[in-house]
PDB file of C-alpha atoms in Angstrom:
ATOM      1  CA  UNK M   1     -55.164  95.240  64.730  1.00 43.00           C
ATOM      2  CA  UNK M   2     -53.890  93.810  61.466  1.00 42.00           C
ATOM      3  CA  UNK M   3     -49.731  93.377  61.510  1.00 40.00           C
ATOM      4  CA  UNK M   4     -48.423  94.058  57.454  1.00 41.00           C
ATOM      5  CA  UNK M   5     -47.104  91.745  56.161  1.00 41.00           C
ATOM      6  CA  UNK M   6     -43.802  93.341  54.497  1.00 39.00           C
ATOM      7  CA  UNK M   7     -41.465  96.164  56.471  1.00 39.00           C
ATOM      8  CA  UNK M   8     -40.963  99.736  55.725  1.00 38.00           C
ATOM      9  CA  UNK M   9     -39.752 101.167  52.350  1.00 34.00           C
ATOM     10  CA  UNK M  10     -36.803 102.882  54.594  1.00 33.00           C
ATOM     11  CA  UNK M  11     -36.339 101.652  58.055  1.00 34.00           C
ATOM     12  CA  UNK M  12     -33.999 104.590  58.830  1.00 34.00           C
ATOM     13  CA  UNK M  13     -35.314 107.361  61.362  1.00 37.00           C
ATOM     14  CA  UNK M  14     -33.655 110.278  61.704  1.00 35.00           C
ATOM     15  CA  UNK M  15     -35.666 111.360  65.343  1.00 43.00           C
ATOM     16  CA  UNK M  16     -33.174 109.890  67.651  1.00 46.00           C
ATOM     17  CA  UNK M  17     -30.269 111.672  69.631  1.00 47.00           C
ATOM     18  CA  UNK M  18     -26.820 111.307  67.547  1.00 44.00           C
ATOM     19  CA  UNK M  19     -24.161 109.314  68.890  1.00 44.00           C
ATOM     20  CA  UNK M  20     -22.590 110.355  71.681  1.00 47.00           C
ATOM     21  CA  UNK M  21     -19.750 108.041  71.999  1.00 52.00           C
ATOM     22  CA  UNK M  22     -18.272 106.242  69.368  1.00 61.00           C
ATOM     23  CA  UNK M  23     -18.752 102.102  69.354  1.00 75.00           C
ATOM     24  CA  UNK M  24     -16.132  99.486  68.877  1.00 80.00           C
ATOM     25  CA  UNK M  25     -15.612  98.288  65.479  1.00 90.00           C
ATOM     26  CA  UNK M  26     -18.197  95.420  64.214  1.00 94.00           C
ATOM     27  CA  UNK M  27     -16.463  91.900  65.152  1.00 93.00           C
ATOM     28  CA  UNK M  28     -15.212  90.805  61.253  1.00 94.00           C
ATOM     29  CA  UNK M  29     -15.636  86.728  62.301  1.00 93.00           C
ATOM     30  CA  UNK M  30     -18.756  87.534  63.019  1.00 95.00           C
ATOM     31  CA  UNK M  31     -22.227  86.141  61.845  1.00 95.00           C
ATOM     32  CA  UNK M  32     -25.349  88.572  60.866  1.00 97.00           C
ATOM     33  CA  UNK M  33     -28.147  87.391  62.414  1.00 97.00           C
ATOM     34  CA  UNK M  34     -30.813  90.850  61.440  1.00 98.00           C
ATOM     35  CA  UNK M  35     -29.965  93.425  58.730  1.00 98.00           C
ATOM     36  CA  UNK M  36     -31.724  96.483  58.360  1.00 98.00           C
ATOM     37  CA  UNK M  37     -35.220  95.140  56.793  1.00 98.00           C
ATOM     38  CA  UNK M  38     -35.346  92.664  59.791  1.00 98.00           C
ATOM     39  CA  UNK M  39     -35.042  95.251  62.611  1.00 98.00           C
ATOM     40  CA  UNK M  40     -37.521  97.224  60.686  1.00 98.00           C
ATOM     41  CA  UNK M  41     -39.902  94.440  60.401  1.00 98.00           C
ATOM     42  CA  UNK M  42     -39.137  93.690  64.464  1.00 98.00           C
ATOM     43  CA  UNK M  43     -39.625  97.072  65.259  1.00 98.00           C
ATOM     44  CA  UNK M  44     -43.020  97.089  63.311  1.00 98.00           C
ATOM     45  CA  UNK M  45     -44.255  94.081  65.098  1.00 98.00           C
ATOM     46  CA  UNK M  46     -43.679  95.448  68.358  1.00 98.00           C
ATOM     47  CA  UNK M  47     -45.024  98.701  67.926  1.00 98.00           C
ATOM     48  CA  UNK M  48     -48.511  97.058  66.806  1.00 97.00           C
ATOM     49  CA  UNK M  49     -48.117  94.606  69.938  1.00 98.00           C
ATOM     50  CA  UNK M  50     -47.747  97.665  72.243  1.00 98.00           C
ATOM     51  CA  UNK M  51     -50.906  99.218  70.879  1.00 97.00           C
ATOM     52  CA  UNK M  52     -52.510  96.101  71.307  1.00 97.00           C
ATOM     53  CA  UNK M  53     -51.676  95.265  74.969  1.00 95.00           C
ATOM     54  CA  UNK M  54     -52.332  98.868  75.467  1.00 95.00           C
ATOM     55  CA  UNK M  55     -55.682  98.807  73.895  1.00 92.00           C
ATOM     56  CA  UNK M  56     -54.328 101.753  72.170  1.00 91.00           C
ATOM     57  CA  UNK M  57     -51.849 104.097  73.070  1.00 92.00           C
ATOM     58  CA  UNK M  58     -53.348 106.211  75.840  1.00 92.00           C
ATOM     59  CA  UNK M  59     -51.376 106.935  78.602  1.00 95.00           C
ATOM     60  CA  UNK M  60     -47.877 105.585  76.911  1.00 97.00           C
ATOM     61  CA  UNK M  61     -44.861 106.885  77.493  1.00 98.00           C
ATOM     62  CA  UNK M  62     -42.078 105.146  76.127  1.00 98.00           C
ATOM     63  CA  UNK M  63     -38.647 105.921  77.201  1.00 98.00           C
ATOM     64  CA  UNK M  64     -35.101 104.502  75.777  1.00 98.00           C
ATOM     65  CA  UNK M  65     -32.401 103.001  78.075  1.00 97.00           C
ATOM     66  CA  UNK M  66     -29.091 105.052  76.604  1.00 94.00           C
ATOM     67  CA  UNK M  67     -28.071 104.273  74.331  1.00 90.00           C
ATOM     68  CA  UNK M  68     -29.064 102.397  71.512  1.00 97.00           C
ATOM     69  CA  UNK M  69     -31.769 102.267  73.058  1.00 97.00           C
ATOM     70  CA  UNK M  70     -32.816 105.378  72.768  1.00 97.00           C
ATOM     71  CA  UNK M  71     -32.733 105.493  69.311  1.00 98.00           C
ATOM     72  CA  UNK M  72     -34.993 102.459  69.152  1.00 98.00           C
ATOM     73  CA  UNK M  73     -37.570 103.840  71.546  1.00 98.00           C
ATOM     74  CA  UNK M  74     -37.752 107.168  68.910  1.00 98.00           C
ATOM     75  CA  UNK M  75     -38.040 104.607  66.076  1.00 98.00           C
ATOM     76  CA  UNK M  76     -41.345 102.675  67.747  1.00 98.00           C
ATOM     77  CA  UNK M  77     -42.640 106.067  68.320  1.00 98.00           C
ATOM     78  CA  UNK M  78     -42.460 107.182  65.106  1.00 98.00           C
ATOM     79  CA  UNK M  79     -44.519 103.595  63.962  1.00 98.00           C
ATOM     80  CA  UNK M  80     -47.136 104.232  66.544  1.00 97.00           C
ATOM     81  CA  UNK M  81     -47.392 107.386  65.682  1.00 97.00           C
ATOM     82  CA  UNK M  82     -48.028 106.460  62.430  1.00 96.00           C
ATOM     83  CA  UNK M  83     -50.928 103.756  63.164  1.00 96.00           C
ATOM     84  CA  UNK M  84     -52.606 106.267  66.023  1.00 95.00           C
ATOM     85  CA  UNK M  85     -52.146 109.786  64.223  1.00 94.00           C
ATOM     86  CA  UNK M  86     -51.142 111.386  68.268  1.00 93.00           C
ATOM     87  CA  UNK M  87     -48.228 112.202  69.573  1.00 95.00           C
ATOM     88  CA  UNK M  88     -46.694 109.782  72.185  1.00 97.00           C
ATOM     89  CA  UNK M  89     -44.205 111.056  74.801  1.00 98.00           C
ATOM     90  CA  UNK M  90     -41.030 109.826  74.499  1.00 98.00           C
ATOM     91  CA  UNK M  91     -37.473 110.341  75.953  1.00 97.00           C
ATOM     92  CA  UNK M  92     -34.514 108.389  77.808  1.00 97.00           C
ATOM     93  CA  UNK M  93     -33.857 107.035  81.245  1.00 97.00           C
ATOM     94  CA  UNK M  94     -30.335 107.075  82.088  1.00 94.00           C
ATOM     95  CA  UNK M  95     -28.982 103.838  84.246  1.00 93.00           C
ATOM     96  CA  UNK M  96     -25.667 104.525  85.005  1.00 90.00           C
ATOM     97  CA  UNK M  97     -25.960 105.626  88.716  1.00 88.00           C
ATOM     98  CA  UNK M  98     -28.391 102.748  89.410  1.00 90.00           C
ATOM     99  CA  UNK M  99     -26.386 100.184  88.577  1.00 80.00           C
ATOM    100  CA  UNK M 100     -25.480  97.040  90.469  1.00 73.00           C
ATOM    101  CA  UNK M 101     -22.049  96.754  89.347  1.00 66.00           C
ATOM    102  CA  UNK M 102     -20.032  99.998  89.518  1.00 62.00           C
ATOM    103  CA  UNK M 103     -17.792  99.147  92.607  1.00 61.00           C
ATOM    104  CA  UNK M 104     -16.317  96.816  89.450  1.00 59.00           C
ATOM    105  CA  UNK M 105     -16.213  98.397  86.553  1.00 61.00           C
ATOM    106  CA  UNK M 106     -14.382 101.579  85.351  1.00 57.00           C
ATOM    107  CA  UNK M 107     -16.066 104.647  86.101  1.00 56.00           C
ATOM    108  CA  UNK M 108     -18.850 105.617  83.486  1.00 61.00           C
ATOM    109  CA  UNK M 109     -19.924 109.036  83.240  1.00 66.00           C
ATOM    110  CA  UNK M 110     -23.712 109.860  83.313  1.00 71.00           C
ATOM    111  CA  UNK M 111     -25.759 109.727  80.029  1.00 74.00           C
ATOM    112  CA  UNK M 112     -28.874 111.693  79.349  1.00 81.00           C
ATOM    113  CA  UNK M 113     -32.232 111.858  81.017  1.00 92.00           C
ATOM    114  CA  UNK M 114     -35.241 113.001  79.180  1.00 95.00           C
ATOM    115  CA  UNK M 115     -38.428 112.853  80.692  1.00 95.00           C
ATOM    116  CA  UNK M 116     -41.665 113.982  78.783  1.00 96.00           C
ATOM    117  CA  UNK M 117     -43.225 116.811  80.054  1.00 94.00           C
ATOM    118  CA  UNK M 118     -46.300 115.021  81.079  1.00 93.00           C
ATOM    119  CA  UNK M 119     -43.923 112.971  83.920  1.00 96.00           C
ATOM    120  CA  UNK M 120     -44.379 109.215  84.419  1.00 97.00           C
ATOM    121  CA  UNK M 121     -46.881 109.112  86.905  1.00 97.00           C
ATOM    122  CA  UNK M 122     -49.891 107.451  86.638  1.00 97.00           C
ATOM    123  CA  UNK M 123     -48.673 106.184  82.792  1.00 97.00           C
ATOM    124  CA  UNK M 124     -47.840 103.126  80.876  1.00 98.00           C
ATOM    125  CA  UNK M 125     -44.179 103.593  80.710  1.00 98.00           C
ATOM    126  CA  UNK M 126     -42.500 101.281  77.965  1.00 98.00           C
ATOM    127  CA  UNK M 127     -38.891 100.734  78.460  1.00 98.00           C
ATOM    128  CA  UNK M 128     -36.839 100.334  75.201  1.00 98.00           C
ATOM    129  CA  UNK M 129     -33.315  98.433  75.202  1.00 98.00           C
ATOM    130  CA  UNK M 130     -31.193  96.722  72.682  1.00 98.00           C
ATOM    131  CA  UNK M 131     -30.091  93.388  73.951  1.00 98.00           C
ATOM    132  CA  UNK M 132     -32.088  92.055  76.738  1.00 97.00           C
ATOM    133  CA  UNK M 133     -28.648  89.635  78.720  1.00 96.00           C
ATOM    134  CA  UNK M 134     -28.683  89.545  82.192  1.00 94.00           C
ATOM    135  CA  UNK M 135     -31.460  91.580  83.239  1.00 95.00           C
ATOM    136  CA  UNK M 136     -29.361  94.195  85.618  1.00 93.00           C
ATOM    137  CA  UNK M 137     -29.818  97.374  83.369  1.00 94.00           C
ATOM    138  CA  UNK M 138     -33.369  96.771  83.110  1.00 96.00           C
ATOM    139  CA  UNK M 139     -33.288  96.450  87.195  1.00 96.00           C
ATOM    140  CA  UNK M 140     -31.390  99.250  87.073  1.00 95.00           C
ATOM    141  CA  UNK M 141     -34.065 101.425  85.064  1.00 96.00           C
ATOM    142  CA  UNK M 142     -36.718 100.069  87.468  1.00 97.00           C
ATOM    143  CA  UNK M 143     -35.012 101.497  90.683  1.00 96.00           C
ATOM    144  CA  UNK M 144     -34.394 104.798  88.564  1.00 95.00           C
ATOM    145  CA  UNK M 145     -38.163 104.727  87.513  1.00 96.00           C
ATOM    146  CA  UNK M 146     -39.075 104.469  91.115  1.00 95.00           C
ATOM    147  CA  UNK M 147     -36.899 108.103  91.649  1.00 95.00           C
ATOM    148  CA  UNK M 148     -38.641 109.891  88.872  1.00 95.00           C
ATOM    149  CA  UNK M 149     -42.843 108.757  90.148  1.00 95.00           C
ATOM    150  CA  UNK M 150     -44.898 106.279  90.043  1.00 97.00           C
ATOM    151  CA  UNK M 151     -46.170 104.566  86.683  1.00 97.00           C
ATOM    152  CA  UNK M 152     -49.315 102.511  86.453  1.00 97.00           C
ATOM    153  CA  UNK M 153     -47.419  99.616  84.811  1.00 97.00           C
ATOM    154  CA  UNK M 154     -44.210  99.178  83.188  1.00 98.00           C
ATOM    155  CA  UNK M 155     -43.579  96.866  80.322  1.00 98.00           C
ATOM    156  CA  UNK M 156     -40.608  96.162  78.388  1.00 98.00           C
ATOM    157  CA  UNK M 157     -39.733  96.017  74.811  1.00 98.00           C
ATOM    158  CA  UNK M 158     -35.921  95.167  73.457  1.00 98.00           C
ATOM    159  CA  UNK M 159     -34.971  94.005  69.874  1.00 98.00           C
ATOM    160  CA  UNK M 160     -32.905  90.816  70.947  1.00 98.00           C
ATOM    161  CA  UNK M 161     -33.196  88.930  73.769  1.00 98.00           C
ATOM    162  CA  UNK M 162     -29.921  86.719  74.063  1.00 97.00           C
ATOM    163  CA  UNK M 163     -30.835  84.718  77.012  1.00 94.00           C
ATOM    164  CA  UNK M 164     -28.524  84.117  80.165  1.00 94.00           C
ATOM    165  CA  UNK M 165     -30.940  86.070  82.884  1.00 95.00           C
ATOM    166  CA  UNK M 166     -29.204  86.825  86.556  1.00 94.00           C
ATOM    167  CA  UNK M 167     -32.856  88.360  87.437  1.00 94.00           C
ATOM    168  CA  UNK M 168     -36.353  87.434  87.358  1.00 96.00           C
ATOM    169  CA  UNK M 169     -37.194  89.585  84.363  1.00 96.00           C
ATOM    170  CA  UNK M 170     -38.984  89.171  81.528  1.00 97.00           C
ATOM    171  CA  UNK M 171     -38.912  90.958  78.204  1.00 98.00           C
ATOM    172  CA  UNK M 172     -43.257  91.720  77.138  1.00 98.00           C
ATOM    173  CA  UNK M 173     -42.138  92.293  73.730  1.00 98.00           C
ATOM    174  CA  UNK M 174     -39.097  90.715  71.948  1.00 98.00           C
ATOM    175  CA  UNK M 175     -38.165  91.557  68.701  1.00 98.00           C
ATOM    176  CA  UNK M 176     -35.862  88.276  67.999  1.00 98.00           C
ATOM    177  CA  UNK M 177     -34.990  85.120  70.746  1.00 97.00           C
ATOM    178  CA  UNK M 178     -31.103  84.623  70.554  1.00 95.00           C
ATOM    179  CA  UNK M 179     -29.909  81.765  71.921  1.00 91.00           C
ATOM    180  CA  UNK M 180     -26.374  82.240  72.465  1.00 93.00           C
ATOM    181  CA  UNK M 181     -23.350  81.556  74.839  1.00 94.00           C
ATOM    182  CA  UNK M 182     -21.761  83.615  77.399  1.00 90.00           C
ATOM    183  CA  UNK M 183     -18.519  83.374  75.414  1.00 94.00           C
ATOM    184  CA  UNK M 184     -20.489  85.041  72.340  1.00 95.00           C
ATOM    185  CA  UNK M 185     -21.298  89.203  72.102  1.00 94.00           C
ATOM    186  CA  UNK M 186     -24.446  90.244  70.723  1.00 97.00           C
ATOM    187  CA  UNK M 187     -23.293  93.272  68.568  1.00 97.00           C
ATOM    188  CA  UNK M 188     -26.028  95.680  67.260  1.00 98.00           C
ATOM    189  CA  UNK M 189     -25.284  98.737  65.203  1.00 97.00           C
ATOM    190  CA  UNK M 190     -28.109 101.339  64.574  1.00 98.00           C
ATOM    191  CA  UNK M 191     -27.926 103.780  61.653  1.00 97.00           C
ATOM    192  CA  UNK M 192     -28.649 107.248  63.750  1.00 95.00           C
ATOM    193  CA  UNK M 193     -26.396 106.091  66.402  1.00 94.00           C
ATOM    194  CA  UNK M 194     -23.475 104.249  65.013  1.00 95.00           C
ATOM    195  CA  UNK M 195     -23.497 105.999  61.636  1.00 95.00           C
ATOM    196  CA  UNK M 196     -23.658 102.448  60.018  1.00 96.00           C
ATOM    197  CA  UNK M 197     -26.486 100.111  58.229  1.00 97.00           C
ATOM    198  CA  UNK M 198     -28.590  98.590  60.807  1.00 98.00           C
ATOM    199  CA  UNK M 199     -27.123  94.704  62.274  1.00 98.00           C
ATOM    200  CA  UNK M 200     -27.131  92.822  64.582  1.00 98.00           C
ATOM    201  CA  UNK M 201     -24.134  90.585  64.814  1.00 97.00           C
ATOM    202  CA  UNK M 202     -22.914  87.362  66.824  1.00 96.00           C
ATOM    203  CA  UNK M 203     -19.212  87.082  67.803  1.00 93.00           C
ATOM    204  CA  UNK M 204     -16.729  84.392  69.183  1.00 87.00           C
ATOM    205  CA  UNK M 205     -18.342  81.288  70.802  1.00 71.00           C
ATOM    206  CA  UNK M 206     -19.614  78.389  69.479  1.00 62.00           C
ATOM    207  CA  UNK M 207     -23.020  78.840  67.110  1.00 52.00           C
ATOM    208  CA  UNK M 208     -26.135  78.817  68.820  1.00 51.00           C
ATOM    209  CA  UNK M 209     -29.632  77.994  66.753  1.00 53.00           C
ATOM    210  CA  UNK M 210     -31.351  80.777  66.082  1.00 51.00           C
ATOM    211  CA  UNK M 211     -35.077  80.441  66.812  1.00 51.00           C
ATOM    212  CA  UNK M 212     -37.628  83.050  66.030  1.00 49.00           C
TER     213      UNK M 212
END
């Protein structure tokens, strides 16, 4: 399946859930590392790599991890939608009760679950997450996955992966490698959720090479 060349006239979507909560302010030492024409252009990739893998998109369902992403799972819908012509199930997968680490952090309240009426079993279920760090949400949304049925395979897709995994998990689609150091934060800022021009943005540290 050819991949074009050049990204999306506008590589704002409107589909996704609004914000619920509002994000802390955008690091001002910071560096950009993707504006908005790069995440489109990542986003584009990936969607044509899922169809590939997939041999299509029969039997996807792709489902955000709240929250941003969410937002990005609505916006690779909307681009396989647009290659296939059918509607592909999509909704969210809330992590917060799964998590490995709440004995230690301040207590979060629950975020949204949406499942597609169609369920999960039996389905390729595509997980879709911002920053792919230690791996422990994405366990997290494997134990709740395990609650909800029984997929045929689950892959995942985020837009950066930043390195530094606790877990044995791999990302099967990766919109951008970022090497970086625990000291840094990977900031990313989505128009329908944050209200802002898409960016990622690296903070505090020392620089890291960026690779592609």
């Amino acid at each position: 399946m050819p991949r074009p060349d050049s990204a999306p006239t506008s590589p704002t979507f409107s589909s996704a859930p609004p914000a619920q909560n509002p994000s802390p302010p955008l690091d001002p030492t910071g560096r950009d590392v993707l504006g908005a024409t790069d995440i489109a252009r990542c986003l584009r990739r990936i969607a044509h790599e899922i169809l590939e893998h997939n041999k299509g998109a029969d039997d996807l369902v792709v489902l955000g991890i709240p929250s941003r992403g969410v937002e990005l799972a609505h916006r690779l819908v909307a681009l396989i939608e647009e290659v296939e012509g059918a509607r592909i199930p999509v909704g969210a997968i809330d992590v917060t009760m799964y998590r490995d680490d709440l004995r230690s952090q301040p207590t979060r309240a629950p975020r949204h679950t949406d499942i597609p009426g169609g369920g999960i079993d039996g389905k390729v279920v595509v997980l879709v997450d911002d920053v792919l760090y230690s791996g422990r949400s994405v366990r997290a949304a494997l134990d709740a996955l395990s609650d909800l049925g029984r997929p045929k395979a689950v892959r995942l897709a985020v837009l950066v992966d930043r390195g530094h995994r606790e877990l044995p998990i791999r990302a099967d689609h990766v919109g951008k490698n970022l090497p970086t150091s625990h000291a840094e934060k990977v900031q990313v800022r989505l128009s329908g959720h944050d209200g802002i021009p898409d960016v990622v943005r690296i903070a505090g540290g020392e620089p890291q090479a960026v690779r592609a």
